[in-house]
mmCIF file of C-alpha atoms in Angstrom:
data_model
loop_
_atom_site.group_PDB
_atom_site.id
_atom_site.type_symbol
_atom_site.label_atom_id
_atom_site.label_comp_id
_atom_site.label_asym_id
_atom_site.label_seq_id
_atom_site.Cartn_x
_atom_site.Cartn_y
_atom_site.Cartn_z
ATOM 1 C CA MET J 1 16.128 10.281 24.162
ATOM 2 C CA VAL J 2 19.692 11.338 25.124
ATOM 3 C CA VAL J 3 20.223 7.972 26.839
ATOM 4 C CA MET J 4 18.874 6.190 23.743
ATOM 5 C CA ALA J 5 21.228 8.190 21.534
ATOM 6 C CA ILE J 6 24.212 7.227 23.708
ATOM 7 C CA VAL J 7 23.217 3.562 23.641
ATOM 8 C CA LEU J 8 22.888 3.656 19.841
ATOM 9 C CA LEU J 9 26.250 5.397 19.590
ATOM 10 C CA PHE J 10 28.128 2.681 21.480
ATOM 11 C CA ALA J 11 26.020 -0.288 20.346
ATOM 12 C CA VAL J 12 25.807 0.512 16.645
ATOM 13 C CA VAL J 13 28.308 3.097 15.478
ATOM 14 C CA LEU J 14 31.332 2.417 17.706
ATOM 15 C CA ARG J 15 31.035 -1.342 17.949
ATOM 16 C CA PRO J 16 33.868 -3.340 16.331
ATOM 17 C CA ARG J 17 33.214 -4.307 12.751
ATOM 18 C CA THR J 18 34.909 -7.530 11.658
ATOM 19 C CA ALA J 19 33.339 -7.819 8.210
ATOM 20 C CA ASP J 20 35.359 -4.970 6.655
ATOM 21 C CA VAL J 21 38.752 -6.690 6.766
ATOM 22 C CA PRO J 22 37.856 -9.863 4.856
ATOM 23 C CA LEU J 23 35.821 -7.859 2.353
ATOM 24 C CA SER J 24 38.698 -5.465 1.718
ATOM 25 C CA ARG J 25 41.076 -8.404 1.263
ATOM 26 C CA ARG J 26 38.767 -10.057 -1.237
ATOM 27 C CA ARG J 27 38.199 -6.823 -3.177
ATOM 28 C CA PRO J 28 41.102 -4.479 -2.404
ATOM 29 C CA ASP J 29 40.460 -2.253 -5.426
ATOM 30 C CA GLY J 30 36.673 -2.121 -5.491
ATOM 31 C CA PHE J 31 35.921 -1.805 -1.776
ATOM 32 C CA LYS J 32 35.390 1.724 -0.511
ATOM 33 C CA LYS J 33 34.817 2.470 3.133
ATOM 34 C CA GLY J 34 31.652 4.543 3.588
ATOM 35 C CA SER J 35 31.057 7.412 5.925
ATOM 36 C CA ALA J 36 29.934 7.014 9.524
ATOM 37 C CA LEU J 37 26.402 8.030 8.569
ATOM 38 C CA SER J 38 26.153 5.408 5.824
ATOM 39 C CA ARG J 39 27.591 2.751 8.151
ATOM 40 C CA PHE J 40 25.064 3.737 10.808
ATOM 41 C CA ALA J 41 22.208 3.557 8.286
ATOM 42 C CA ASP J 42 23.321 0.159 6.936
ATOM 43 C CA THR J 43 23.763 -1.259 10.419
ATOM 44 C CA THR J 44 20.379 0.048 11.540
ATOM 45 C CA VAL J 45 18.645 -1.440 8.495
ATOM 46 C CA SER J 46 20.335 -4.818 8.985
ATOM 47 C CA THR J 47 19.441 -4.797 12.691
ATOM 48 C CA VAL J 48 15.793 -3.996 11.966
ATOM 49 C CA ASP J 49 15.740 -6.649 9.242
ATOM 50 C CA GLY J 50 17.036 -9.229 11.695
ATOM 51 C CA MET J 51 14.441 -8.232 14.284
ATOM 52 C CA MET J 52 11.549 -8.460 11.830
ATOM 53 C CA GLY J 53 12.546 -11.847 10.427
ATOM 54 C CA HIS J 54 10.858 -13.379 7.399
ATOM 55 C CA SER J 55 7.431 -11.950 8.190
ATOM 56 C CA GLY J 56 8.526 -8.399 7.408
ATOM 57 C CA GLY J 57 6.578 -6.899 10.288
ATOM 58 C CA TRP J 58 3.813 -4.387 9.851
ATOM 59 C CA PHE J 59 5.235 -3.160 6.548
ATOM 60 C CA ASN J 60 5.880 -6.492 4.840
ATOM 61 C CA ARG J 61 6.661 -7.060 1.189
ATOM 62 C CA ASN J 62 3.054 -7.720 0.185
ATOM 63 C CA VAL J 63 1.860 -4.440 1.704
ATOM 64 C CA LEU J 64 4.636 -2.463 0.023
ATOM 65 C CA TYR J 65 4.155 -4.255 -3.308
ATOM 66 C CA ASN J 66 0.412 -3.621 -3.340
ATOM 67 C CA ALA J 67 1.079 0.066 -2.659
ATOM 68 C CA GLY J 68 3.653 0.274 -5.449
ATOM 69 C CA VAL J 69 6.529 1.105 -3.070
ATOM 70 C CA ARG J 70 9.830 -0.319 -4.303
ATOM 71 C CA LEU J 71 11.582 -0.511 -0.936
ATOM 72 C CA ALA J 72 12.560 -3.404 1.274
ATOM 73 C CA PRO J 73 10.520 -3.810 4.485
ATOM 74 C CA ALA J 74 13.524 -3.004 6.667
ATOM 75 C CA ASP J 75 14.312 0.161 4.690
ATOM 76 C CA PHE J 76 10.736 1.408 4.871
ATOM 77 C CA THR J 77 10.482 0.565 8.579
ATOM 78 C CA VAL J 78 13.645 2.529 9.356
ATOM 79 C CA LEU J 79 12.287 5.414 7.285
ATOM 80 C CA VAL J 80 9.024 5.388 9.270
ATOM 81 C CA LEU J 81 10.888 5.202 12.594
ATOM 82 C CA ALA J 82 13.082 8.136 11.589
ATOM 83 C CA GLY J 83 10.002 10.157 10.622
ATOM 84 C CA SER J 84 8.354 9.232 13.923
ATOM 85 C CA LEU J 85 11.413 10.399 15.849
ATOM 86 C CA VAL J 86 11.586 13.688 13.942
ATOM 87 C CA LEU J 87 7.864 14.374 14.424
ATOM 88 C CA GLY J 88 8.114 13.517 18.116
ATOM 89 C CA LEU J 89 11.056 15.847 18.695
ATOM 90 C CA ALA J 90 9.454 18.654 16.692
ATOM 91 C CA GLY J 91 6.136 18.323 18.511
ATOM 92 C CA GLY J 92 7.782 18.106 21.914
ATOM 93 C CA LEU J 93 10.012 21.128 21.358
ATOM 94 C CA LEU J 94 7.529 23.351 19.539
ATOM 95 C CA VAL J 95 4.210 22.454 21.196
ATOM 96 C CA HIS J 96 4.164 20.140 24.204
ATOM 97 C CA ALA J 97 5.657 16.856 25.358
ATOM 98 C CA PHE J 98 2.264 15.162 25.049
ATOM 99 C CA ALA J 99 1.933 16.448 21.487
ATOM 100 C CA GLY J 100 5.377 15.043 20.674
ATOM 101 C CA ILE J 101 4.443 11.614 22.030
ATOM 102 C CA LEU J 102 1.155 11.708 20.141
ATOM 103 C CA LEU J 103 2.856 12.593 16.855
ATOM 104 C CA ALA J 104 5.487 9.893 17.363
ATOM 105 C CA VAL J 105 2.767 7.295 17.931
ATOM 106 C CA LEU J 106 0.639 8.495 15.020
ATOM 107 C CA ALA J 107 3.500 8.439 12.479
ATOM 108 C CA PRO J 108 3.412 4.630 11.859
ATOM 109 C CA LEU J 109 -0.393 4.746 11.701
ATOM 110 C CA LEU J 110 -0.266 7.539 9.130
ATOM 111 C CA ALA J 111 2.310 5.575 7.121
ATOM 112 C CA LYS J 112 0.034 2.524 7.170
ATOM 113 C CA LEU J 113 -2.917 4.693 6.108
ATOM 114 C CA ALA J 114 -0.858 6.194 3.272
ATOM 115 C CA LEU J 115 0.082 2.712 2.047
ATOM 116 C CA GLY J 116 -3.575 1.729 2.078
ATOM 117 C CA ILE J 117 -4.522 4.793 0.021
ATOM 118 C CA LEU J 118 -1.736 4.077 -2.482
ATOM 119 C CA ALA J 119 -2.860 0.445 -2.746
ATOM 120 C CA ASP J 120 -6.456 1.512 -3.414
ATOM 121 C CA LYS J 121 -5.315 3.922 -6.135
ATOM 122 C CA ARG J 122 -3.176 1.204 -7.683
ATOM 123 C CA ARG J 123 -6.109 -1.229 -7.703
ATOM 124 C CA ALA J 124 -8.404 1.403 -9.226
ATOM 125 C CA LYS J 125 -5.881 2.043 -11.996
ATOM 126 C CA PHE J 126 -5.599 -1.714 -12.564
ATOM 127 C CA ASP J 127 -9.380 -1.984 -13.023
ATOM 128 C CA ALA J 128 -9.343 0.959 -15.443
ATOM 129 C CA GLN J 129 -6.705 -0.792 -17.595
ATOM 130 C CA LEU J 130 -8.477 -4.152 -17.636
ATOM 131 C CA LEU J 131 -10.655 -3.619 -20.737
ATOM 132 C CA ASP J 132 -7.734 -2.453 -22.900
ATOM 133 C CA THR J 133 -5.657 -5.372 -21.678
ATOM 134 C CA LEU J 134 -8.456 -7.785 -22.534
ATOM 135 C CA LEU J 135 -8.568 -6.414 -26.084
ATOM 136 C CA MET J 136 -4.814 -6.985 -26.434
ATOM 137 C CA LEU J 137 -5.178 -10.541 -25.148
ATOM 138 C CA THR J 138 -7.956 -11.404 -27.604
ATOM 139 C CA GLY J 139 -6.001 -9.778 -30.432
ATOM 140 C CA GLY J 140 -2.948 -11.882 -29.625
ATOM 141 C CA LEU J 141 -5.012 -15.069 -29.468
ATOM 142 C CA ARG J 142 -6.637 -14.356 -32.833
ATOM 143 C CA ALA J 143 -3.182 -13.707 -34.294
ATOM 144 C CA GLY J 144 -2.196 -17.265 -33.405
ATOM 145 C CA HIS J 145 -0.198 -16.704 -30.205
ATOM 146 C CA SER J 146 -0.534 -18.856 -27.120
ATOM 147 C CA ILE J 147 -2.156 -17.518 -23.982
ATOM 148 C CA LEU J 148 1.220 -17.174 -22.258
ATOM 149 C CA SER J 149 2.682 -15.277 -25.233
ATOM 150 C CA SER J 150 -0.397 -13.049 -25.325
ATOM 151 C CA PHE J 151 0.045 -12.217 -21.633
ATOM 152 C CA ASP J 152 3.713 -11.478 -22.229
ATOM 153 C CA ALA J 153 2.937 -9.159 -25.152
ATOM 154 C CA ALA J 154 0.211 -7.393 -23.160
ATOM 155 C CA ALA J 155 2.650 -6.902 -20.275
ATOM 156 C CA GLN J 156 5.132 -5.218 -22.589
ATOM 157 C CA GLU J 157 2.504 -2.929 -24.106
ATOM 158 C CA SER J 158 0.688 -1.992 -20.898
ATOM 159 C CA GLU J 159 1.572 0.504 -18.198
ATOM 160 C CA ALA J 160 1.964 -0.085 -14.487
ATOM 161 C CA PRO J 161 0.363 -1.636 -12.517
ATOM 162 C CA MET J 162 -1.072 -3.892 -15.250
ATOM 163 C CA SER J 163 2.354 -4.509 -16.760
ATOM 164 C CA GLU J 164 3.770 -5.479 -13.358
ATOM 165 C CA GLU J 165 1.014 -7.958 -12.615
ATOM 166 C CA LEU J 166 1.079 -9.573 -16.059
ATOM 167 C CA SER J 167 4.879 -9.833 -15.975
ATOM 168 C CA ARG J 168 4.686 -11.475 -12.579
ATOM 169 C CA ILE J 169 2.131 -13.990 -13.862
ATOM 170 C CA VAL J 170 4.308 -14.822 -16.865
ATOM 171 C CA ASN J 171 7.474 -15.170 -14.776
ATOM 172 C CA GLU J 172 5.773 -17.393 -12.206
ATOM 173 C CA SER J 173 4.408 -19.606 -15.005
ATOM 174 C CA ARG J 174 7.838 -19.941 -16.582
ATOM 175 C CA LEU J 175 9.227 -20.983 -13.203
ATOM 176 C CA GLY J 176 6.776 -23.884 -13.067
ATOM 177 C CA ARG J 177 3.731 -22.504 -11.302
ATOM 178 C CA ASP J 178 0.246 -23.230 -12.594
ATOM 179 C CA PHE J 179 -0.841 -20.447 -14.932
ATOM 180 C CA THR J 180 -4.428 -20.263 -13.651
ATOM 181 C CA ALA J 181 -3.265 -20.220 -10.032
ATOM 182 C CA ALA J 182 -0.977 -17.279 -10.795
ATOM 183 C CA ILE J 183 -3.874 -15.372 -12.410
ATOM 184 C CA MET J 184 -6.216 -16.054 -9.476
ATOM 185 C CA GLU J 185 -3.588 -14.965 -6.959
ATOM 186 C CA SER J 186 -3.074 -11.746 -8.895
ATOM 187 C CA ALA J 187 -6.854 -11.196 -8.905
ATOM 188 C CA GLY J 188 -6.972 -11.690 -5.153
ATOM 189 C CA ARG J 189 -3.990 -9.416 -4.624
ATOM 190 C CA MET J 190 -5.613 -6.647 -6.685
ATOM 191 C CA ARG J 191 -9.122 -7.441 -5.328
ATOM 192 C CA SER J 192 -10.412 -7.584 -8.874
ATOM 193 C CA GLU J 193 -13.350 -9.904 -9.403
ATOM 194 C CA ASP J 194 -13.306 -9.094 -13.130
ATOM 195 C CA PHE J 195 -9.713 -10.286 -13.502
ATOM 196 C CA GLY J 196 -10.663 -13.437 -11.621
ATOM 197 C CA TRP J 197 -13.236 -14.114 -14.322
ATOM 198 C CA ILE J 198 -10.439 -14.080 -16.890
ATOM 199 C CA GLY J 199 -8.606 -16.712 -14.852
ATOM 200 C CA GLN J 200 -11.737 -18.845 -14.659
ATOM 201 C CA ALA J 201 -12.272 -18.517 -18.424
ATOM 202 C CA VAL J 202 -8.678 -19.628 -19.068
ATOM 203 C CA ASP J 203 -9.053 -22.562 -16.659
ATOM 204 C CA ILE J 204 -12.321 -23.743 -18.254
ATOM 205 C CA ASN J 205 -10.830 -23.404 -21.738
ATOM 206 C CA ARG J 206 -7.868 -25.565 -20.732
ATOM 207 C CA GLU J 207 -10.256 -28.302 -19.587
ATOM 208 C CA VAL J 208 -12.926 -28.312 -22.311
ATOM 209 C CA GLY J 209 -11.228 -26.443 -25.176
ATOM 210 C CA GLY J 210 -12.926 -24.045 -27.578
ATOM 211 C CA ASP J 211 -12.309 -20.537 -28.837
ATOM 212 C CA LEU J 212 -10.761 -18.675 -25.911
ATOM 213 C CA ALA J 213 -10.805 -15.341 -27.772
ATOM 214 C CA GLU J 214 -14.588 -15.545 -28.157
ATOM 215 C CA VAL J 215 -14.985 -16.364 -24.467
ATOM 216 C CA LEU J 216 -12.793 -13.430 -23.468
ATOM 217 C CA ASP J 217 -14.862 -11.161 -25.706
ATOM 218 C CA GLN J 218 -17.976 -12.157 -23.777
ATOM 219 C CA VAL J 219 -16.136 -11.604 -20.495
ATOM 220 C CA GLY J 220 -15.067 -8.177 -21.741
ATOM 221 C CA GLU J 221 -18.654 -7.273 -22.582
ATOM 222 C CA THR J 222 -19.731 -8.235 -19.072
ATOM 223 C CA ILE J 223 -16.900 -6.220 -17.557
ATOM 224 C CA ARG J 224 -17.869 -3.222 -19.699
ATOM 225 C CA GLU J 225 -21.474 -3.358 -18.481
ATOM 226 C CA ARG J 226 -20.336 -3.666 -14.881
ATOM 227 C CA SER J 227 -18.062 -0.656 -15.346
ATOM 228 C CA GLN J 228 -20.991 1.409 -16.600
ATOM 229 C CA ILE J 229 -23.118 0.412 -13.610
ATOM 230 C CA ARG J 230 -20.200 1.142 -11.288
ATOM 231 C CA GLY J 231 -19.836 4.618 -12.791
ATOM 232 C CA GLN J 232 -23.541 5.336 -12.305
ATOM 233 C CA ILE J 233 -23.367 4.219 -8.668
ATOM 234 C CA ARG J 234 -20.268 6.349 -8.125
ATOM 235 C CA ALA J 235 -22.072 9.391 -9.517
ATOM 236 C CA LEU J 236 -25.177 8.790 -7.401
ATOM 237 C CA SER J 237 -23.154 8.308 -4.199
ATOM 238 C CA ALA J 238 -20.905 11.351 -4.778
ATOM 239 C CA GLU J 239 -23.285 13.653 -2.875
ATOM 240 C CA GLY J 240 -23.244 11.335 0.119
ATOM 241 C CA LYS J 241 -19.452 11.177 0.101
ATOM 242 C CA ILE J 242 -19.120 14.973 0.034
ATOM 243 C CA SER J 243 -21.630 15.248 2.891
ATOM 244 C CA ALA J 244 -19.632 12.708 4.898
ATOM 245 C CA TYR J 245 -16.381 14.602 4.320
ATOM 246 C CA VAL J 246 -17.994 17.891 5.415
ATOM 247 C CA LEU J 247 -19.550 16.383 8.552
ATOM 248 C CA VAL J 248 -16.262 14.778 9.595
ATOM 249 C CA ALA J 249 -14.119 17.852 8.902
ATOM 250 C CA LEU J 250 -16.550 20.388 10.398
ATOM 251 C CA PRO J 251 -15.922 19.725 14.140
ATOM 252 C CA ILE J 252 -12.163 19.538 13.616
ATOM 253 C CA CYS J 253 -12.038 22.803 11.662
ATOM 254 C CA VAL J 254 -14.318 24.559 14.184
ATOM 255 C CA ALA J 255 -12.129 23.414 17.093
ATOM 256 C CA LEU J 256 -8.978 24.649 15.333
ATOM 257 C CA ALA J 257 -10.601 27.983 14.479
ATOM 258 C CA ILE J 258 -11.791 28.555 18.057
ATOM 259 C CA SER J 259 -8.368 27.582 19.433
ATOM 260 C CA VAL J 260 -6.817 30.322 17.285
ATOM 261 C CA ILE J 261 -9.485 32.956 17.970
ATOM 262 C CA ASN J 262 -10.004 32.248 21.686
ATOM 263 C CA PRO J 263 -7.367 29.825 23.048
ATOM 264 C CA GLY J 264 -8.668 30.053 26.608
ATOM 265 C CA TYR J 265 -12.094 28.771 25.606
ATOM 266 C CA VAL J 266 -10.761 25.522 24.123
ATOM 267 C CA GLY J 267 -7.934 25.321 26.664
ATOM 268 C CA THR J 268 -10.465 24.416 29.344
ATOM 269 C CA LEU J 269 -10.745 20.951 27.798
ATOM 270 C CA THR J 270 -7.017 20.284 28.242
ATOM 271 C CA GLN J 271 -6.713 21.494 31.837
ATOM 272 C CA SER J 272 -8.667 18.759 33.592
ATOM 273 C CA LEU J 273 -9.219 15.026 33.404
ATOM 274 C CA LEU J 274 -12.894 15.517 32.614
ATOM 275 C CA GLY J 275 -11.949 17.662 29.613
ATOM 276 C CA TRP J 276 -9.629 14.974 28.225
ATOM 277 C CA VAL J 277 -12.367 12.365 28.740
ATOM 278 C CA MET J 278 -14.774 14.553 26.773
ATOM 279 C CA VAL J 279 -12.227 15.009 23.990
ATOM 280 C CA GLY J 280 -11.614 11.261 23.798
ATOM 281 C CA PHE J 281 -15.336 10.466 23.849
ATOM 282 C CA GLY J 282 -15.949 13.017 21.096
ATOM 283 C CA GLY J 283 -13.152 11.488 19.018
ATOM 284 C CA LEU J 284 -14.678 8.011 19.425
ATOM 285 C CA LEU J 285 -18.076 9.328 18.341
ATOM 286 C CA LEU J 286 -16.470 11.003 15.334
ATOM 287 C CA VAL J 287 -14.746 7.760 14.317
ATOM 288 C CA ALA J 288 -17.958 5.768 14.777
ATOM 289 C CA GLY J 289 -19.923 8.263 12.681
ATOM 290 C CA SER J 290 -17.268 8.182 9.971
ATOM 291 C CA VAL J 291 -17.377 4.378 9.776
ATOM 292 C CA TRP J 292 -21.172 4.422 9.729
ATOM 293 C CA MET J 293 -21.364 6.951 6.897
ATOM 294 C CA SER J 294 -18.688 5.122 4.910
ATOM 295 C CA ARG J 295 -20.753 1.916 5.088
ATOM 296 C CA VAL J 296 -23.935 3.739 4.068
ATOM 297 C CA ILE J 297 -22.443 5.302 0.933
ATOM 298 C CA LYS J 298 -20.443 2.197 -0.078
ATOM 299 C CA ILE J 299 -22.591 0.060 -2.362
ATOM 300 C CA LYS J 300 -21.595 -3.448 -3.400
ATOM 301 C CA PHE J 301 -23.048 -5.247 -6.392
#
């Protein structure tokens, strides 16, 4: 780590910077030279951005957008790498070198897991706002507005994430994209089959005509019935979810409690290769059981 710090010092911080002189000549009054820390952060972000390219890497723009994180991929990647370095140093200094390496490796995985949880919460909130949004759309259509104007009005009246998705659909349509294609992409991005039905209703209405407000009312009634069934299934599967959480957390909590009460008893597992093999095999069994229980209690309809 000391060698890496020295390399970063000479390769990033102390390297000659040729972009400051032309920028200061173009804007002599408005240009302010930042501190060494800010220059190091900007250079690191630009370097990571250049390494990731247009794909954005593991934390690309789509992943961050779906999670509701308003950061560029390079900024978030540098933030995760900094957190990984801090966790690795803290674990290595306070516990053990192996623990530091493990924490440094787990940091990006935990960040990816956190983004997935945030994306699921954002999608759940989107589904909860769908019925109210549908009422605003039908109200705008009955008032004489076009479908695009109704979407724009609903975007202004709604809260995030519904407002963000509707605004994106309206902006993409104004830039020349097909309106139905924008709705279907938003439905796929939010994994909302109900919102996809709205896009299909709009597409069919554009082809055959008719009263779109009446069609959306029927779609809203179907969505309402599905929401009731979904709530009943969620209530019936709550006991299974709690049982799964208890069964997964029980061995971990027992191992931590025994390691505090009698460290020598659990320390036997970390003093030989056979012990580490047993720990790894137990972890694999725990992961397999968790996946199995999650599939059992997850009902699709």
